[in-house]
PDB file of N, CA and C in Angstrom:
ATOM      1  N   MET A 183      14.520 -47.501  30.963  1.00 96.00           N
ATOM      2  CA  MET A 183      15.878 -47.611  30.465  1.00 96.00           C
ATOM      3  C   MET A 183      16.457 -48.918  30.982  1.00 96.00           C
ATOM      4  N   ASN A 184      17.218 -49.594  30.140  1.00 96.00           N
ATOM      5  CA  ASN A 184      17.829 -50.834  30.608  1.00 96.00           C
ATOM      6  C   ASN A 184      19.154 -50.537  31.314  1.00 96.00           C
ATOM      7  N   SER A 185      19.609 -51.482  32.111  1.00 96.00           N
ATOM      8  CA  SER A 185      20.793 -51.252  32.941  1.00 96.00           C
ATOM      9  C   SER A 185      22.050 -51.064  32.094  1.00 96.00           C
ATOM     10  N   GLN A 186      22.153 -51.765  30.971  1.00 96.00           N
ATOM     11  CA  GLN A 186      23.338 -51.619  30.129  1.00 96.00           C
ATOM     12  C   GLN A 186      23.454 -50.191  29.594  1.00 96.00           C
ATOM     13  N   ARG A 187      22.347 -49.634  29.110  1.00 97.00           N
ATOM     14  CA  ARG A 187      22.382 -48.266  28.584  1.00 97.00           C
ATOM     15  C   ARG A 187      22.676 -47.273  29.703  1.00 97.00           C
ATOM     16  N   ALA A 188      22.110 -47.472  30.864  1.00 97.00           N
ATOM     17  CA  ALA A 188      22.362 -46.576  31.994  1.00 97.00           C
ATOM     18  C   ALA A 188      23.844 -46.587  32.355  1.00 97.00           C
ATOM     19  N   LYS A 189      24.472 -47.778  32.348  1.00 97.00           N
ATOM     20  CA  LYS A 189      25.910 -47.863  32.646  1.00 97.00           C
ATOM     21  C   LYS A 189      26.740 -47.169  31.566  1.00 97.00           C
ATOM     22  N   GLU A 190      26.317 -47.270  30.300  1.00 97.00           N
ATOM     23  CA  GLU A 190      27.015 -46.573  29.213  1.00 97.00           C
ATOM     24  C   GLU A 190      26.955 -45.063  29.423  1.00 97.00           C
ATOM     25  N   ILE A 191      25.807 -44.580  29.853  1.00 97.00           N
ATOM     26  CA  ILE A 191      25.650 -43.139  30.103  1.00 97.00           C
ATOM     27  C   ILE A 191      26.545 -42.698  31.249  1.00 97.00           C
ATOM     28  N   VAL A 192      26.606 -43.487  32.321  1.00 96.00           N
ATOM     29  CA  VAL A 192      27.468 -43.156  33.461  1.00 96.00           C
ATOM     30  C   VAL A 192      28.926 -43.069  33.011  1.00 96.00           C
ATOM     31  N   ALA A 193      29.348 -43.986  32.151  1.00 96.00           N
ATOM     32  CA  ALA A 193      30.743 -44.045  31.708  1.00 96.00           C
ATOM     33  C   ALA A 193      31.064 -43.036  30.605  1.00 96.00           C
ATOM     34  N   SER A 194      30.053 -42.459  30.001  1.00 95.00           N
ATOM     35  CA  SER A 194      30.263 -41.545  28.877  1.00 95.00           C
ATOM     36  C   SER A 194      30.920 -40.236  29.315  1.00 95.00           C
ATOM     37  N   PRO A 195      31.915 -39.769  28.547  1.00 94.00           N
ATOM     38  CA  PRO A 195      32.544 -38.487  28.877  1.00 94.00           C
ATOM     39  C   PRO A 195      31.668 -37.289  28.494  1.00 94.00           C
ATOM     40  N   THR A 196      30.639 -37.517  27.690  1.00 94.00           N
ATOM     41  CA  THR A 196      29.747 -36.429  27.290  1.00 94.00           C
ATOM     42  C   THR A 196      28.442 -36.506  28.069  1.00 94.00           C
ATOM     43  N   MET A 197      27.822 -35.364  28.243  1.00 92.00           N
ATOM     44  CA  MET A 197      26.561 -35.293  28.975  1.00 92.00           C
ATOM     45  C   MET A 197      25.432 -35.823  28.090  1.00 92.00           C
ATOM     46  N   VAL A 198      24.654 -36.751  28.628  1.00 95.00           N
ATOM     47  CA  VAL A 198      23.520 -37.316  27.904  1.00 95.00           C
ATOM     48  C   VAL A 198      22.250 -36.805  28.566  1.00 95.00           C
ATOM     49  N   ASN A 199      21.284 -36.391  27.742  1.00 97.00           N
ATOM     50  CA  ASN A 199      20.044 -35.830  28.250  1.00 97.00           C
ATOM     51  C   ASN A 199      19.129 -36.952  28.746  1.00 97.00           C
ATOM     52  N   VAL A 200      19.015 -37.072  30.086  1.00 98.00           N
ATOM     53  CA  VAL A 200      18.176 -38.088  30.716  1.00 98.00           C
ATOM     54  C   VAL A 200      17.246 -37.394  31.704  1.00 98.00           C
ATOM     55  N   THR A 201      15.996 -37.860  31.746  1.00 98.00           N
ATOM     56  CA  THR A 201      15.043 -37.299  32.700  1.00 98.00           C
ATOM     57  C   THR A 201      14.437 -38.403  33.558  1.00 98.00           C
ATOM     58  N   CYS A 202      13.966 -37.983  34.722  1.00 98.00           N
ATOM     59  CA  CYS A 202      13.202 -38.837  35.630  1.00 98.00           C
ATOM     60  C   CYS A 202      11.963 -38.040  36.012  1.00 98.00           C
ATOM     61  N   ASP A 203      10.799 -38.547  35.645  1.00 95.00           N
ATOM     62  CA  ASP A 203       9.544 -37.820  35.893  1.00 95.00           C
ATOM     63  C   ASP A 203       9.588 -36.420  35.284  1.00 95.00           C
ATOM     64  N   GLY A 204      10.218 -36.296  34.116  1.00 96.00           N
ATOM     65  CA  GLY A 204      10.274 -35.030  33.399  1.00 96.00           C
ATOM     66  C   GLY A 204      11.345 -34.065  33.875  1.00 96.00           C
ATOM     67  N   ILE A 205      12.121 -34.449  34.883  1.00 97.00           N
ATOM     68  CA  ILE A 205      13.161 -33.579  35.445  1.00 97.00           C
ATOM     69  C   ILE A 205      14.526 -34.034  34.933  1.00 97.00           C
ATOM     70  N   PRO A 206      15.321 -33.121  34.349  1.00 98.00           N
ATOM     71  CA  PRO A 206      16.667 -33.496  33.894  1.00 98.00           C
ATOM     72  C   PRO A 206      17.528 -33.949  35.072  1.00 98.00           C
ATOM     73  N   ILE A 207      18.176 -35.112  34.908  1.00 98.00           N
ATOM     74  CA  ILE A 207      18.947 -35.681  36.021  1.00 98.00           C
ATOM     75  C   ILE A 207      20.334 -36.118  35.570  1.00 98.00           C
ATOM     76  N   TYR A 208      21.173 -36.384  36.568  1.00 97.00           N
ATOM     77  CA  TYR A 208      22.504 -36.951  36.376  1.00 97.00           C
ATOM     78  C   TYR A 208      22.508 -38.312  37.049  1.00 97.00           C
ATOM     79  N   ILE A 209      23.000 -39.337  36.350  1.00 97.00           N
ATOM     80  CA  ILE A 209      23.085 -40.675  36.922  1.00 97.00           C
ATOM     81  C   ILE A 209      24.465 -40.847  37.550  1.00 97.00           C
ATOM     82  N   GLN A 210      24.510 -41.155  38.833  1.00 96.00           N
ATOM     83  CA  GLN A 210      25.771 -41.356  39.527  1.00 96.00           C
ATOM     84  C   GLN A 210      26.224 -42.808  39.497  1.00 96.00           C
ATOM     85  N   HIS A 211      25.277 -43.717  39.690  1.00 96.00           N
ATOM     86  CA  HIS A 211      25.627 -45.133  39.833  1.00 96.00           C
ATOM     87  C   HIS A 211      24.440 -45.980  39.406  1.00 96.00           C
ATOM     88  N   VAL A 212      24.734 -47.142  38.825  1.00 98.00           N
ATOM     89  CA  VAL A 212      23.691 -48.084  38.422  1.00 98.00           C
ATOM     90  C   VAL A 212      23.850 -49.367  39.229  1.00 98.00           C
ATOM     91  N   ASP A 213      22.758 -49.836  39.806  1.00 97.00           N
ATOM     92  CA  ASP A 213      22.731 -51.096  40.540  1.00 97.00           C
ATOM     93  C   ASP A 213      21.978 -52.106  39.678  1.00 97.00           C
ATOM     94  N   GLU A 214      22.737 -52.920  38.928  1.00 96.00           N
ATOM     95  CA  GLU A 214      22.117 -53.882  38.011  1.00 96.00           C
ATOM     96  C   GLU A 214      21.270 -54.917  38.749  1.00 96.00           C
ATOM     97  N   LYS A 215      21.738 -55.359  39.889  1.00 96.00           N
ATOM     98  CA  LYS A 215      21.037 -56.404  40.650  1.00 96.00           C
ATOM     99  C   LYS A 215      19.625 -55.965  41.022  1.00 96.00           C
ATOM    100  N   ASN A 216      19.495 -54.729  41.488  1.00 97.00           N
ATOM    101  CA  ASN A 216      18.188 -54.215  41.905  1.00 97.00           C
ATOM    102  C   ASN A 216      17.484 -53.397  40.830  1.00 97.00           C
ATOM    103  N   GLU A 217      18.152 -53.221  39.682  1.00 97.00           N
ATOM    104  CA  GLU A 217      17.626 -52.418  38.579  1.00 97.00           C
ATOM    105  C   GLU A 217      17.220 -51.021  39.046  1.00 97.00           C
ATOM    106  N   THR A 218      18.154 -50.388  39.778  1.00 98.00           N
ATOM    107  CA  THR A 218      17.947 -49.023  40.251  1.00 98.00           C
ATOM    108  C   THR A 218      19.159 -48.170  39.874  1.00 98.00           C
ATOM    109  N   ALA A 219      18.992 -46.879  40.016  1.00 98.00           N
ATOM    110  CA  ALA A 219      20.085 -45.944  39.758  1.00 98.00           C
ATOM    111  C   ALA A 219      20.098 -44.879  40.833  1.00 98.00           C
ATOM    112  N   ARG A 220      21.298 -44.423  41.190  1.00 98.00           N
ATOM    113  CA  ARG A 220      21.463 -43.303  42.119  1.00 98.00           C
ATOM    114  C   ARG A 220      21.547 -42.059  41.248  1.00 98.00           C
ATOM    115  N   ILE A 221      20.617 -41.135  41.435  1.00 98.00           N
ATOM    116  CA  ILE A 221      20.535 -39.951  40.577  1.00 98.00           C
ATOM    117  C   ILE A 221      20.392 -38.683  41.407  1.00 98.00           C
ATOM    118  N   TYR A 222      20.544 -37.546  40.722  1.00 98.00           N
ATOM    119  CA  TYR A 222      20.149 -36.268  41.315  1.00 98.00           C
ATOM    120  C   TYR A 222      19.746 -35.307  40.204  1.00 98.00           C
ATOM    121  N   PRO A 223      18.814 -34.389  40.499  1.00 98.00           N
ATOM    122  CA  PRO A 223      18.437 -33.379  39.515  1.00 98.00           C
ATOM    123  C   PRO A 223      19.643 -32.491  39.200  1.00 98.00           C
ATOM    124  N   LEU A 224      19.782 -32.094  37.936  1.00 97.00           N
ATOM    125  CA  LEU A 224      20.932 -31.273  37.544  1.00 97.00           C
ATOM    126  C   LEU A 224      21.026 -29.981  38.349  1.00 97.00           C
ATOM    127  N   ASP A 225      19.884 -29.413  38.715  1.00 97.00           N
ATOM    128  CA  ASP A 225      19.905 -28.148  39.455  1.00 97.00           C
ATOM    129  C   ASP A 225      19.875 -28.337  40.971  1.00 97.00           C
ATOM    130  N   GLU A 226      19.892 -29.595  41.442  1.00 97.00           N
ATOM    131  CA  GLU A 226      19.891 -29.873  42.883  1.00 97.00           C
ATOM    132  C   GLU A 226      20.820 -31.045  43.197  1.00 97.00           C
ATOM    133  N   PRO A 227      22.134 -30.870  43.043  1.00 96.00           N
ATOM    134  CA  PRO A 227      23.048 -31.998  43.262  1.00 96.00           C
ATOM    135  C   PRO A 227      23.022 -32.557  44.684  1.00 96.00           C
ATOM    136  N   GLU A 228      22.498 -31.807  45.628  1.00 97.00           N
ATOM    137  CA  GLU A 228      22.424 -32.304  47.007  1.00 97.00           C
ATOM    138  C   GLU A 228      21.204 -33.211  47.221  1.00 97.00           C
ATOM    139  N   ASN A 229      20.318 -33.287  46.236  1.00 97.00           N
ATOM    140  CA  ASN A 229      19.069 -34.036  46.360  1.00 97.00           C
ATOM    141  C   ASN A 229      19.193 -35.419  45.696  1.00 97.00           C
ATOM    142  N   GLU A 230      20.103 -36.252  46.212  1.00 98.00           N
ATOM    143  CA  GLU A 230      20.331 -37.583  45.658  1.00 98.00           C
ATOM    144  C   GLU A 230      19.228 -38.545  46.082  1.00 98.00           C
ATOM    145  N   LYS A 231      18.914 -39.480  45.177  1.00 98.00           N
ATOM    146  CA  LYS A 231      17.939 -40.514  45.521  1.00 98.00           C
ATOM    147  C   LYS A 231      18.123 -41.713  44.608  1.00 98.00           C
ATOM    148  N   ASN A 232      17.590 -42.842  45.048  1.00 98.00           N
ATOM    149  CA  ASN A 232      17.590 -44.061  44.244  1.00 98.00           C
ATOM    150  C   ASN A 232      16.230 -44.190  43.573  1.00 98.00           C
ATOM    151  N   VAL A 233      16.256 -44.524  42.277  1.00 98.00           N
ATOM    152  CA  VAL A 233      15.015 -44.708  41.527  1.00 98.00           C
ATOM    153  C   VAL A 233      15.130 -45.963  40.670  1.00 98.00           C
ATOM    154  N   ALA A 234      13.993 -46.494  40.260  1.00 98.00           N
ATOM    155  CA  ALA A 234      13.972 -47.636  39.356  1.00 98.00           C
ATOM    156  C   ALA A 234      14.450 -47.190  37.980  1.00 98.00           C
ATOM    157  N   LEU A 235      15.205 -48.035  37.307  1.00 98.00           N
ATOM    158  CA  LEU A 235      15.681 -47.704  35.962  1.00 98.00           C
ATOM    159  C   LEU A 235      14.519 -47.423  35.016  1.00 98.00           C
ATOM    160  N   SER A 236      13.382 -48.038  35.271  1.00 98.00           N
ATOM    161  CA  SER A 236      12.205 -47.833  34.416  1.00 98.00           C
ATOM    162  C   SER A 236      11.687 -46.395  34.460  1.00 98.00           C
ATOM    163  N   GLN A 237      12.112 -45.623  35.472  1.00 98.00           N
ATOM    164  CA  GLN A 237      11.680 -44.225  35.584  1.00 98.00           C
ATOM    165  C   GLN A 237      12.562 -43.282  34.765  1.00 98.00           C
ATOM    166  N   LEU A 238      13.675 -43.783  34.224  1.00 98.00           N
ATOM    167  CA  LEU A 238      14.614 -42.952  33.501  1.00 98.00           C
ATOM    168  C   LEU A 238      14.337 -42.999  31.999  1.00 98.00           C
ATOM    169  N   HIS A 239      14.421 -41.830  31.360  1.00 98.00           N
ATOM    170  CA  HIS A 239      14.165 -41.730  29.927  1.00 98.00           C
ATOM    171  C   HIS A 239      15.252 -40.891  29.273  1.00 98.00           C
ATOM    172  N   GLU A 240      15.834 -41.452  28.206  1.00 98.00           N
ATOM    173  CA  GLU A 240      16.860 -40.735  27.440  1.00 98.00           C
ATOM    174  C   GLU A 240      16.172 -39.949  26.331  1.00 98.00           C
ATOM    175  N   HIS A 241      16.661 -38.735  26.081  1.00 95.00           N
ATOM    176  CA  HIS A 241      16.076 -37.878  25.030  1.00 95.00           C
ATOM    177  C   HIS A 241      17.084 -37.577  23.963  1.00 95.00           C
TER     178      HIS A 241
END
């Protein structure tokens, strides 16, 4: 996923179906400089982590 699309998803008022390694996730923040995103699995909001934008897939 490119950083522009990831930022659009973060700003969107509607939920967008995005996965990381096949797991549905929520994107909290996008770091354009490092091309990473702060995410967490929808069913584990306490399990935050940073991942490369290339690991994110919109469905």
